[in-house]
Amino acid sequence: MKRGQTCRPRLHWLLLTAAFPLAVAIAWLGATDAHAADAQLGQRLERPVTVAWQGQQLGAALERLAVAQQFHVWIDRRVDPNAPVELTVDNQPLREVLAAVTQPHGLAFTPFNGIIYVGPKQAAGELATLSVLARQS
């Protein structure tokens, strides 16, 4: 590799090839449990939430929210957990709160087998697609 070149396409392919077998394995091992967990998480995502965060760190805010709302969160390693969060919402669905927390940082979230994945927008979209494909197989 020449100086100044990046290996992003190769890294992207590596991430996709690693994520797909994981998605298939999870779906195959616990399809019934995954469907039940997704249904339960879907209900939680519609619950109203109130938060007032000033000067919070993204990682801590997401973890506190997960504990308070009783869901598991998987924060991608590419997410800066120290990124500042300023957010005040009153009685908004958890889904909207998660969007408001992630979008300003160029991130997204997606439910995946009962877990909320938080990461780069492209990765969250790909994980959602892989999850659907795994359920169809």
Short mmCIF file of N, CA, C and O in Angstrom, two decimals:
data_model
loop_
_atom_site.label_atom_id
_atom_site.label_comp_id
_atom_site.label_asym_id
_atom_site.label_seq_id
_atom_site.Cartn_x
_atom_site.Cartn_y
_atom_site.Cartn_z
N MET A 1 0.85 -1.17 0.00
CA MET A 1 0.00 0.00 0.00
C MET A 1 0.89 1.23 0.00
O MET A 1 1.84 1.32 0.77
N LYS A 2 0.58 2.17 -0.87
CA LYS A 2 1.38 3.37 -0.97
C LYS A 2 1.03 4.34 0.15
O LYS A 2 -0.08 4.31 0.69
N ARG A 3 1.97 5.19 0.45
CA ARG A 3 1.77 6.20 1.49
C ARG A 3 0.58 7.09 1.08
O ARG A 3 0.46 7.52 -0.05
N GLY A 4 -0.27 7.38 2.05
CA GLY A 4 -1.42 8.24 1.80
C GLY A 4 -2.67 7.48 1.39
O GLY A 4 -3.75 8.03 1.39
N GLN A 5 -2.54 6.20 1.04
CA GLN A 5 -3.70 5.41 0.68
C GLN A 5 -4.34 4.86 1.94
O GLN A 5 -3.66 4.61 2.93
N THR A 6 -5.62 4.64 1.88
CA THR A 6 -6.31 4.04 3.02
C THR A 6 -6.83 2.67 2.61
O THR A 6 -6.96 2.37 1.42
N CYS A 7 -7.15 1.88 3.58
CA CYS A 7 -7.68 0.55 3.31
C CYS A 7 -9.16 0.49 3.68
O CYS A 7 -9.66 -0.54 4.06
N ARG A 8 -9.87 1.61 3.56
CA ARG A 8 -11.28 1.65 3.93
C ARG A 8 -12.13 0.63 3.17
O ARG A 8 -12.93 -0.05 3.78
N PRO A 9 -12.00 0.50 1.83
CA PRO A 9 -12.84 -0.51 1.15
C PRO A 9 -12.58 -1.91 1.70
O PRO A 9 -13.50 -2.68 1.91
N ARG A 10 -11.34 -2.23 1.95
CA ARG A 10 -11.01 -3.54 2.48
C ARG A 10 -11.57 -3.70 3.90
O ARG A 10 -12.12 -4.73 4.24
N LEU A 11 -11.45 -2.65 4.71
CA LEU A 11 -11.97 -2.69 6.07
C LEU A 11 -13.48 -2.80 6.05
O LEU A 11 -14.06 -3.57 6.81
N HIS A 12 -14.13 -2.06 5.16
CA HIS A 12 -15.59 -2.12 5.04
C HIS A 12 -16.03 -3.54 4.70
O HIS A 12 -16.95 -4.07 5.29
N TRP A 13 -15.36 -4.16 3.74
CA TRP A 13 -15.68 -5.53 3.35
C TRP A 13 -15.45 -6.49 4.52
O TRP A 13 -16.26 -7.38 4.76
N LEU A 14 -14.37 -6.29 5.25
CA LEU A 14 -14.08 -7.14 6.39
C LEU A 14 -15.18 -7.02 7.45
O LEU A 14 -15.63 -8.03 7.99
N LEU A 15 -15.62 -5.81 7.71
CA LEU A 15 -16.69 -5.61 8.68
C LEU A 15 -17.97 -6.28 8.23
O LEU A 15 -18.67 -6.92 9.03
N LEU A 16 -18.31 -6.15 6.96
CA LEU A 16 -19.51 -6.79 6.44
C LEU A 16 -19.42 -8.31 6.52
O LEU A 16 -20.38 -8.98 6.91
N THR A 17 -18.27 -8.86 6.15
CA THR A 17 -18.14 -10.31 6.17
C THR A 17 -18.13 -10.85 7.60
O THR A 17 -18.52 -11.98 7.83
N ALA A 18 -17.71 -10.04 8.55
CA ALA A 18 -17.74 -10.47 9.94
C ALA A 18 -19.13 -10.32 10.54
O ALA A 18 -19.57 -11.15 11.33
N ALA A 19 -19.85 -9.28 10.14
CA ALA A 19 -21.17 -9.02 10.71
C ALA A 19 -22.22 -10.00 10.20
O ALA A 19 -23.10 -10.41 10.95
N PHE A 20 -22.16 -10.38 8.94
CA PHE A 20 -23.19 -11.24 8.38
C PHE A 20 -23.26 -12.60 9.08
O PHE A 20 -24.35 -13.02 9.49
N PRO A 21 -22.13 -13.32 9.24
CA PRO A 21 -22.22 -14.60 9.95
C PRO A 21 -22.74 -14.43 11.39
O PRO A 21 -23.47 -15.28 11.88
N LEU A 22 -22.37 -13.32 12.02
CA LEU A 22 -22.86 -13.06 13.38
C LEU A 22 -24.38 -12.91 13.36
O LEU A 22 -25.08 -13.51 14.18
N ALA A 23 -24.89 -12.15 12.42
CA ALA A 23 -26.33 -11.94 12.33
C ALA A 23 -27.05 -13.26 12.04
O ALA A 23 -28.09 -13.55 12.64
N VAL A 24 -26.50 -14.06 11.14
CA VAL A 24 -27.12 -15.35 10.81
C VAL A 24 -27.09 -16.28 12.01
O VAL A 24 -28.09 -16.93 12.33
N ALA A 25 -25.97 -16.34 12.71
CA ALA A 25 -25.85 -17.22 13.87
C ALA A 25 -26.83 -16.82 14.96
O ALA A 25 -27.50 -17.68 15.55
N ILE A 26 -26.93 -15.55 15.23
CA ILE A 26 -27.85 -15.08 16.27
C ILE A 26 -29.28 -15.41 15.88
O ILE A 26 -30.07 -15.89 16.69
N ALA A 27 -29.62 -15.15 14.63
CA ALA A 27 -30.98 -15.44 14.17
C ALA A 27 -31.27 -16.93 14.21
O ALA A 27 -32.36 -17.35 14.61
N TRP A 28 -30.31 -17.75 13.81
CA TRP A 28 -30.51 -19.19 13.78
C TRP A 28 -30.62 -19.77 15.19
O TRP A 28 -31.47 -20.60 15.47
N LEU A 29 -29.78 -19.32 16.10
CA LEU A 29 -29.75 -19.86 17.45
C LEU A 29 -30.98 -19.50 18.26
O LEU A 29 -31.41 -20.27 19.10
N GLY A 30 -31.51 -18.32 18.04
CA GLY A 30 -32.62 -17.91 18.89
C GLY A 30 -33.69 -17.16 18.14
O GLY A 30 -34.11 -16.09 18.57
N ALA A 31 -34.15 -17.71 17.02
CA ALA A 31 -35.13 -17.00 16.22
C ALA A 31 -36.39 -16.69 17.02
O ALA A 31 -36.90 -15.58 16.99
N THR A 32 -36.90 -17.67 17.77
CA THR A 32 -38.09 -17.44 18.56
C THR A 32 -37.82 -16.42 19.65
O THR A 32 -38.61 -15.49 19.83
N ASP A 33 -36.71 -16.58 20.36
CA ASP A 33 -36.36 -15.63 21.40
C ASP A 33 -36.11 -14.25 20.83
O ASP A 33 -36.48 -13.25 21.43
N ALA A 34 -35.50 -14.19 19.67
CA ALA A 34 -35.20 -12.91 19.03
C ALA A 34 -36.49 -12.19 18.66
O ALA A 34 -36.61 -10.99 18.86
N HIS A 35 -37.46 -12.94 18.13
CA HIS A 35 -38.73 -12.32 17.77
C HIS A 35 -39.44 -11.78 19.00
O HIS A 35 -39.98 -10.68 18.98
N ALA A 36 -39.42 -12.55 20.08
CA ALA A 36 -40.04 -12.10 21.32
C ALA A 36 -39.30 -10.89 21.88
O ALA A 36 -39.92 -9.92 22.33
N ALA A 37 -37.98 -10.92 21.84
CA ALA A 37 -37.18 -9.80 22.34
C ALA A 37 -37.41 -8.56 21.49
O ALA A 37 -37.52 -7.45 22.02
N ASP A 38 -37.50 -8.72 20.17
CA ASP A 38 -37.76 -7.58 19.30
C ASP A 38 -39.14 -6.98 19.56
O ASP A 38 -39.30 -5.76 19.55
N ALA A 39 -40.12 -7.84 19.78
CA ALA A 39 -41.48 -7.35 20.07
C ALA A 39 -41.49 -6.56 21.38
O ALA A 39 -42.09 -5.48 21.46
N GLN A 40 -40.83 -7.09 22.38
CA GLN A 40 -40.75 -6.40 23.68
C GLN A 40 -40.00 -5.08 23.55
O GLN A 40 -40.42 -4.06 24.09
N LEU A 41 -38.92 -5.08 22.80
CA LEU A 41 -38.14 -3.86 22.59
C LEU A 41 -38.96 -2.84 21.80
O LEU A 41 -38.91 -1.64 22.09
N GLY A 42 -39.71 -3.32 20.82
CA GLY A 42 -40.58 -2.43 20.05
C GLY A 42 -41.56 -1.68 20.94
O GLY A 42 -41.81 -0.49 20.75
N GLN A 43 -42.10 -2.38 21.93
CA GLN A 43 -43.01 -1.73 22.89
C GLN A 43 -42.26 -0.70 23.73
O GLN A 43 -42.77 0.40 23.98
N ARG A 44 -41.06 -1.04 24.16
CA ARG A 44 -40.27 -0.10 24.95
C ARG A 44 -39.92 1.16 24.17
O ARG A 44 -39.86 2.25 24.72
N LEU A 45 -39.67 1.00 22.89
CA LEU A 45 -39.29 2.15 22.05
C LEU A 45 -40.43 3.16 21.92
O LEU A 45 -40.20 4.32 21.57
N GLU A 46 -41.65 2.74 22.20
CA GLU A 46 -42.79 3.65 22.11
C GLU A 46 -43.15 4.28 23.46
O GLU A 46 -43.99 5.17 23.52
N ARG A 47 -42.52 3.84 24.54
CA ARG A 47 -42.80 4.41 25.86
C ARG A 47 -42.32 5.86 25.94
O ARG A 47 -41.25 6.19 25.43
N PRO A 48 -43.09 6.70 26.63
CA PRO A 48 -42.65 8.09 26.80
C PRO A 48 -41.48 8.20 27.79
O PRO A 48 -41.44 7.48 28.80
N VAL A 49 -40.55 9.07 27.45
CA VAL A 49 -39.34 9.26 28.25
C VAL A 49 -39.13 10.76 28.47
O VAL A 49 -39.40 11.56 27.58
N THR A 50 -38.64 11.10 29.64
CA THR A 50 -38.27 12.47 29.95
C THR A 50 -36.81 12.49 30.37
O THR A 50 -36.42 11.71 31.24
N VAL A 51 -36.00 13.32 29.73
CA VAL A 51 -34.59 13.47 30.11
C VAL A 51 -34.21 14.94 30.09
O VAL A 51 -34.79 15.74 29.34
N ALA A 52 -33.25 15.27 30.92
CA ALA A 52 -32.66 16.62 30.93
C ALA A 52 -31.16 16.44 31.11
O ALA A 52 -30.68 16.26 32.23
N TRP A 53 -30.45 16.45 29.99
CA TRP A 53 -29.01 16.22 30.01
C TRP A 53 -28.28 17.49 29.61
O TRP A 53 -28.50 18.03 28.53
N GLN A 54 -27.41 17.94 30.46
CA GLN A 54 -26.55 19.09 30.18
C GLN A 54 -25.13 18.67 30.49
O GLN A 54 -24.83 18.29 31.62
N GLY A 55 -24.26 18.72 29.51
CA GLY A 55 -22.86 18.37 29.73
C GLY A 55 -22.63 16.89 30.01
O GLY A 55 -21.63 16.54 30.63
N GLN A 56 -23.52 16.04 29.55
CA GLN A 56 -23.36 14.60 29.75
C GLN A 56 -22.45 14.03 28.67
O GLN A 56 -22.30 14.60 27.59
N GLN A 57 -21.87 12.89 28.96
CA GLN A 57 -21.09 12.17 27.96
C GLN A 57 -22.01 11.17 27.27
O GLN A 57 -22.85 10.54 27.92
N LEU A 58 -21.86 11.02 25.97
CA LEU A 58 -22.72 10.17 25.17
C LEU A 58 -22.81 8.75 25.71
O LEU A 58 -23.90 8.21 25.89
N GLY A 59 -21.68 8.14 25.98
CA GLY A 59 -21.68 6.75 26.47
C GLY A 59 -22.43 6.60 27.78
O GLY A 59 -23.26 5.70 27.95
N ALA A 60 -22.16 7.51 28.72
CA ALA A 60 -22.83 7.45 30.03
C ALA A 60 -24.33 7.71 29.88
O ALA A 60 -25.15 7.04 30.54
N ALA A 61 -24.69 8.66 29.03
CA ALA A 61 -26.11 8.98 28.83
C ALA A 61 -26.85 7.78 28.26
O ALA A 61 -27.94 7.43 28.73
N LEU A 62 -26.26 7.12 27.25
CA LEU A 62 -26.91 5.95 26.66
C LEU A 62 -27.03 4.81 27.66
O LEU A 62 -28.05 4.13 27.72
N GLU A 63 -25.99 4.60 28.45
CA GLU A 63 -26.03 3.51 29.43
C GLU A 63 -27.07 3.79 30.52
O GLU A 63 -27.80 2.89 30.93
N ARG A 64 -27.16 5.03 30.99
CA ARG A 64 -28.17 5.38 31.99
C ARG A 64 -29.58 5.22 31.42
O ARG A 64 -30.48 4.73 32.11
N LEU A 65 -29.75 5.65 30.19
CA LEU A 65 -31.05 5.51 29.54
C LEU A 65 -31.42 4.03 29.40
O LEU A 65 -32.57 3.65 29.66
N ALA A 66 -30.46 3.20 29.05
CA ALA A 66 -30.70 1.76 28.91
C ALA A 66 -31.12 1.14 30.24
O ALA A 66 -32.05 0.33 30.29
N VAL A 67 -30.46 1.53 31.31
CA VAL A 67 -30.82 1.00 32.63
C VAL A 67 -32.21 1.47 33.04
O VAL A 67 -33.05 0.67 33.46
N ALA A 68 -32.47 2.75 32.88
CA ALA A 68 -33.75 3.31 33.29
C ALA A 68 -34.92 2.75 32.48
O ALA A 68 -36.01 2.52 33.02
N GLN A 69 -34.69 2.49 31.19
CA GLN A 69 -35.77 2.00 30.31
C GLN A 69 -35.71 0.49 30.09
O GLN A 69 -36.47 -0.04 29.29
N GLN A 70 -34.80 -0.17 30.77
CA GLN A 70 -34.69 -1.63 30.76
C GLN A 70 -34.49 -2.22 29.36
O GLN A 70 -35.26 -3.06 28.89
N PHE A 71 -33.44 -1.76 28.70
CA PHE A 71 -33.03 -2.38 27.45
C PHE A 71 -31.51 -2.47 27.45
O PHE A 71 -30.84 -1.84 28.25
N HIS A 72 -30.99 -3.31 26.56
CA HIS A 72 -29.54 -3.46 26.43
C HIS A 72 -29.07 -2.61 25.27
O HIS A 72 -29.73 -2.55 24.23
N VAL A 73 -27.92 -1.96 25.45
CA VAL A 73 -27.38 -1.12 24.40
C VAL A 73 -26.00 -1.62 24.01
O VAL A 73 -25.21 -2.01 24.87
N TRP A 74 -25.75 -1.68 22.71
CA TRP A 74 -24.46 -2.07 22.17
C TRP A 74 -23.91 -0.83 21.48
O TRP A 74 -24.42 -0.39 20.45
N ILE A 75 -22.88 -0.24 22.06
CA ILE A 75 -22.28 0.97 21.51
C ILE A 75 -21.06 0.57 20.69
O ILE A 75 -20.11 0.01 21.23
N ASP A 76 -21.12 0.84 19.41
CA ASP A 76 -20.05 0.50 18.48
C ASP A 76 -18.74 1.14 18.95
O ASP A 76 -18.75 2.26 19.48
N ARG A 77 -17.64 0.47 18.74
CA ARG A 77 -16.35 0.98 19.20
C ARG A 77 -15.93 2.24 18.46
O ARG A 77 -15.06 2.97 18.90
N ARG A 78 -16.56 2.52 17.33
CA ARG A 78 -16.25 3.73 16.58
C ARG A 78 -16.95 4.97 17.13
O ARG A 78 -16.72 6.08 16.67
N VAL A 79 -17.80 4.77 18.11
CA VAL A 79 -18.53 5.88 18.75
C VAL A 79 -17.65 6.46 19.84
O VAL A 79 -17.07 5.72 20.65
N ASP A 80 -17.56 7.78 19.89
CA ASP A 80 -16.81 8.46 20.94
C ASP A 80 -17.69 8.55 22.17
O ASP A 80 -18.64 9.35 22.20
N PRO A 81 -17.44 7.75 23.20
CA PRO A 81 -18.31 7.77 24.38
C PRO A 81 -18.21 9.07 25.17
O PRO A 81 -19.08 9.38 25.99
N ASN A 82 -17.18 9.86 24.91
CA ASN A 82 -17.00 11.12 25.61
C ASN A 82 -17.62 12.31 24.90
O ASN A 82 -17.53 13.45 25.39
N ALA A 83 -18.26 12.09 23.76
CA ALA A 83 -18.90 13.18 23.02
C ALA A 83 -19.96 13.82 23.91
O ALA A 83 -20.70 13.13 24.61
N PRO A 84 -20.03 15.14 23.90
CA PRO A 84 -20.99 15.83 24.78
C PRO A 84 -22.43 15.68 24.29
O PRO A 84 -22.70 15.64 23.09
N VAL A 85 -23.34 15.59 25.25
CA VAL A 85 -24.77 15.49 24.95
C VAL A 85 -25.50 16.58 25.71
O VAL A 85 -25.35 16.71 26.93
N GLU A 86 -26.27 17.35 24.97
CA GLU A 86 -27.15 18.37 25.54
C GLU A 86 -28.54 18.06 25.02
O GLU A 86 -28.79 18.17 23.82
N LEU A 87 -29.44 17.63 25.88
CA LEU A 87 -30.78 17.25 25.42
C LEU A 87 -31.78 17.39 26.55
O LEU A 87 -31.54 16.93 27.67
N THR A 88 -32.90 18.01 26.24
CA THR A 88 -34.01 18.09 27.17
C THR A 88 -35.27 17.72 26.40
O THR A 88 -35.60 18.37 25.41
N VAL A 89 -35.93 16.65 26.82
CA VAL A 89 -37.19 16.22 26.22
C VAL A 89 -38.15 15.83 27.33
O VAL A 89 -37.74 15.37 28.40
N ASP A 90 -39.43 16.01 27.05
CA ASP A 90 -40.46 15.71 28.04
C ASP A 90 -41.54 14.84 27.39
O ASP A 90 -42.18 15.25 26.43
N ASN A 91 -41.69 13.64 27.92
CA ASN A 91 -42.72 12.70 27.46
C ASN A 91 -42.67 12.43 25.96
O ASN A 91 -43.69 12.46 25.28
N GLN A 92 -41.50 12.12 25.45
CA GLN A 92 -41.32 11.75 24.05
C GLN A 92 -41.04 10.25 23.98
O GLN A 92 -40.42 9.69 24.89
N PRO A 93 -41.47 9.59 22.91
CA PRO A 93 -41.17 8.16 22.79
C PRO A 93 -39.65 7.91 22.82
O PRO A 93 -38.87 8.71 22.31
N LEU A 94 -39.27 6.81 23.44
CA LEU A 94 -37.86 6.44 23.53
C LEU A 94 -37.21 6.45 22.16
O LEU A 94 -36.06 6.88 22.02
N ARG A 95 -37.91 6.03 21.13
CA ARG A 95 -37.39 6.01 19.76
C ARG A 95 -36.93 7.41 19.35
O ARG A 95 -35.86 7.59 18.78
N GLU A 96 -37.73 8.43 19.66
CA GLU A 96 -37.38 9.80 19.30
C GLU A 96 -36.22 10.33 20.15
O GLU A 96 -35.40 11.10 19.66
N VAL A 97 -36.17 9.92 21.40
CA VAL A 97 -35.06 10.34 22.27
C VAL A 97 -33.75 9.76 21.75
O VAL A 97 -32.74 10.46 21.66
N LEU A 98 -33.75 8.48 21.40
CA LEU A 98 -32.54 7.86 20.85
C LEU A 98 -32.10 8.55 19.56
O LEU A 98 -30.91 8.79 19.34
N ALA A 99 -33.06 8.90 18.71
CA ALA A 99 -32.72 9.61 17.47
C ALA A 99 -32.13 10.98 17.79
O ALA A 99 -31.14 11.39 17.18
N ALA A 100 -32.70 11.68 18.76
CA ALA A 100 -32.21 13.01 19.13
C ALA A 100 -30.81 12.94 19.74
O ALA A 100 -30.03 13.88 19.59
N VAL A 101 -30.49 11.86 20.40
CA VAL A 101 -29.17 11.70 21.01
C VAL A 101 -28.13 11.32 19.96
O VAL A 101 -27.00 11.82 19.98
N THR A 102 -28.49 10.47 19.02
CA THR A 102 -27.51 9.94 18.08
C THR A 102 -27.27 10.82 16.86
O THR A 102 -26.14 10.98 16.41
N GLN A 103 -28.32 11.41 16.30
CA GLN A 103 -28.21 12.15 15.04
C GLN A 103 -27.20 13.30 15.06
O GLN A 103 -26.46 13.46 14.10
N PRO A 104 -27.14 14.11 16.11
CA PRO A 104 -26.16 15.21 16.10
C PRO A 104 -24.71 14.75 16.00
O PRO A 104 -23.83 15.53 15.63
N HIS A 105 -24.46 13.50 16.32
CA HIS A 105 -23.09 12.96 16.29
C HIS A 105 -22.83 12.13 15.03
O HIS A 105 -21.82 11.42 14.94
N GLY A 106 -23.77 12.19 14.06
CA GLY A 106 -23.61 11.42 12.84
C GLY A 106 -23.82 9.93 13.05
O GLY A 106 -23.33 9.10 12.30
N LEU A 107 -24.57 9.60 14.09
CA LEU A 107 -24.81 8.20 14.45
C LEU A 107 -26.27 7.86 14.21
O LEU A 107 -27.10 8.72 13.94
N ALA A 108 -26.57 6.58 14.35
CA ALA A 108 -27.94 6.10 14.27
C ALA A 108 -28.06 4.91 15.21
O ALA A 108 -27.07 4.40 15.72
N PHE A 109 -29.29 4.51 15.44
CA PHE A 109 -29.52 3.32 16.26
C PHE A 109 -30.44 2.40 15.48
O PHE A 109 -31.18 2.82 14.60
N THR A 110 -30.34 1.12 15.82
CA THR A 110 -31.26 0.14 15.24
C THR A 110 -31.48 -0.98 16.24
O THR A 110 -30.56 -1.40 16.92
N PRO A 111 -32.73 -1.42 16.37
CA PRO A 111 -32.98 -2.60 17.21
C PRO A 111 -32.42 -3.84 16.51
O PRO A 111 -32.54 -3.98 15.29
N PHE A 112 -31.81 -4.71 17.27
CA PHE A 112 -31.23 -5.92 16.72
C PHE A 112 -31.33 -7.03 17.76
O PHE A 112 -30.62 -7.00 18.75
N ASN A 113 -32.25 -7.96 17.54
CA ASN A 113 -32.44 -9.11 18.44
C ASN A 113 -32.55 -8.69 19.90
O ASN A 113 -31.90 -9.26 20.77
N GLY A 114 -33.38 -7.69 20.17
CA GLY A 114 -33.63 -7.28 21.54
C GLY A 114 -32.61 -6.32 22.11
O GLY A 114 -32.68 -5.96 23.27
N ILE A 115 -31.66 -5.90 21.28
CA ILE A 115 -30.61 -4.98 21.72
C ILE A 115 -30.69 -3.73 20.85
O ILE A 115 -31.03 -3.81 19.68
N ILE A 116 -30.37 -2.58 21.43
CA ILE A 116 -30.26 -1.36 20.64
C ILE A 116 -28.80 -1.18 20.27
O ILE A 116 -27.95 -1.03 21.14
N TYR A 117 -28.52 -1.22 18.98
CA TYR A 117 -27.17 -0.96 18.47
C TYR A 117 -27.06 0.52 18.18
O TYR A 117 -27.94 1.11 17.54
N VAL A 118 -25.98 1.16 18.64
CA VAL A 118 -25.70 2.57 18.35
C VAL A 118 -24.34 2.63 17.67
O VAL A 118 -23.35 2.14 18.21
N GLY A 119 -24.34 3.22 16.47
CA GLY A 119 -23.09 3.32 15.73
C GLY A 119 -23.22 4.24 14.55
O GLY A 119 -24.23 4.95 14.41
N PRO A 120 -22.23 4.24 13.67
CA PRO A 120 -22.30 5.06 12.47
C PRO A 120 -23.56 4.74 11.67
O PRO A 120 -24.02 3.59 11.66
N LYS A 121 -24.12 5.76 11.02
CA LYS A 121 -25.38 5.58 10.29
C LYS A 121 -25.33 4.42 9.30
O LYS A 121 -26.25 3.61 9.24
N GLN A 122 -24.25 4.33 8.54
CA GLN A 122 -24.15 3.28 7.54
C GLN A 122 -24.14 1.90 8.20
O GLN A 122 -24.82 0.98 7.75
N ALA A 123 -23.40 1.76 9.28
CA ALA A 123 -23.33 0.46 9.97
C ALA A 123 -24.68 0.09 10.55
O ALA A 123 -25.09 -1.08 10.49
N ALA A 124 -25.39 1.05 11.12
CA ALA A 124 -26.71 0.77 11.69
C ALA A 124 -27.67 0.33 10.59
O ALA A 124 -28.45 -0.62 10.78
N GLY A 125 -27.60 0.97 9.44
CA GLY A 125 -28.45 0.57 8.32
C GLY A 125 -28.12 -0.81 7.81
O GLY A 125 -29.01 -1.61 7.51
N GLU A 126 -26.83 -1.11 7.72
CA GLU A 126 -26.40 -2.43 7.25
C GLU A 126 -26.80 -3.52 8.24
O GLU A 126 -27.22 -4.60 7.84
N LEU A 127 -26.69 -3.23 9.52
CA LEU A 127 -27.06 -4.21 10.53
C LEU A 127 -28.56 -4.51 10.47
O LEU A 127 -28.97 -5.67 10.58
N ALA A 128 -29.36 -3.49 10.26
CA ALA A 128 -30.80 -3.70 10.13
C ALA A 128 -31.10 -4.58 8.92
O ALA A 128 -31.92 -5.49 8.99
N THR A 129 -30.41 -4.32 7.81
CA THR A 129 -30.60 -5.13 6.60
C THR A 129 -30.16 -6.57 6.83
O THR A 129 -30.86 -7.51 6.45
N LEU A 130 -29.01 -6.75 7.45
CA LEU A 130 -28.51 -8.10 7.72
C LEU A 130 -29.45 -8.87 8.64
O LEU A 130 -29.65 -10.06 8.49
N SER A 131 -30.05 -8.17 9.59
CA SER A 131 -30.99 -8.80 10.50
C SER A 131 -32.21 -9.33 9.73
O SER A 131 -32.65 -10.45 9.97
N VAL A 132 -32.72 -8.53 8.82
CA VAL A 132 -33.87 -8.96 8.01
C VAL A 132 -33.48 -10.15 7.14
O VAL A 132 -34.22 -11.14 7.05
N LEU A 133 -32.31 -10.08 6.51
CA LEU A 133 -31.86 -11.19 5.66
C LEU A 133 -31.68 -12.46 6.47
O LEU A 133 -32.03 -13.55 6.00
N ALA A 134 -31.15 -12.36 7.66
CA ALA A 134 -30.93 -13.54 8.50
C ALA A 134 -32.25 -14.18 8.89
O ALA A 134 -32.36 -15.41 8.95
N ARG A 135 -33.26 -13.38 9.13
CA ARG A 135 -34.57 -13.93 9.51
C ARG A 135 -35.23 -14.63 8.33
O ARG A 135 -36.03 -15.54 8.53
N GLN A 136 -34.92 -14.20 7.12
CA GLN A 136 -35.52 -14.81 5.94
C GLN A 136 -34.87 -16.14 5.58
O GLN A 136 -35.47 -16.94 4.87
N SER A 137 -33.65 -16.38 6.08
CA SER A 137 -32.98 -17.63 5.72
C SER A 137 -33.34 -18.76 6.65
O SER A 137 -33.94 -18.66 7.62
#
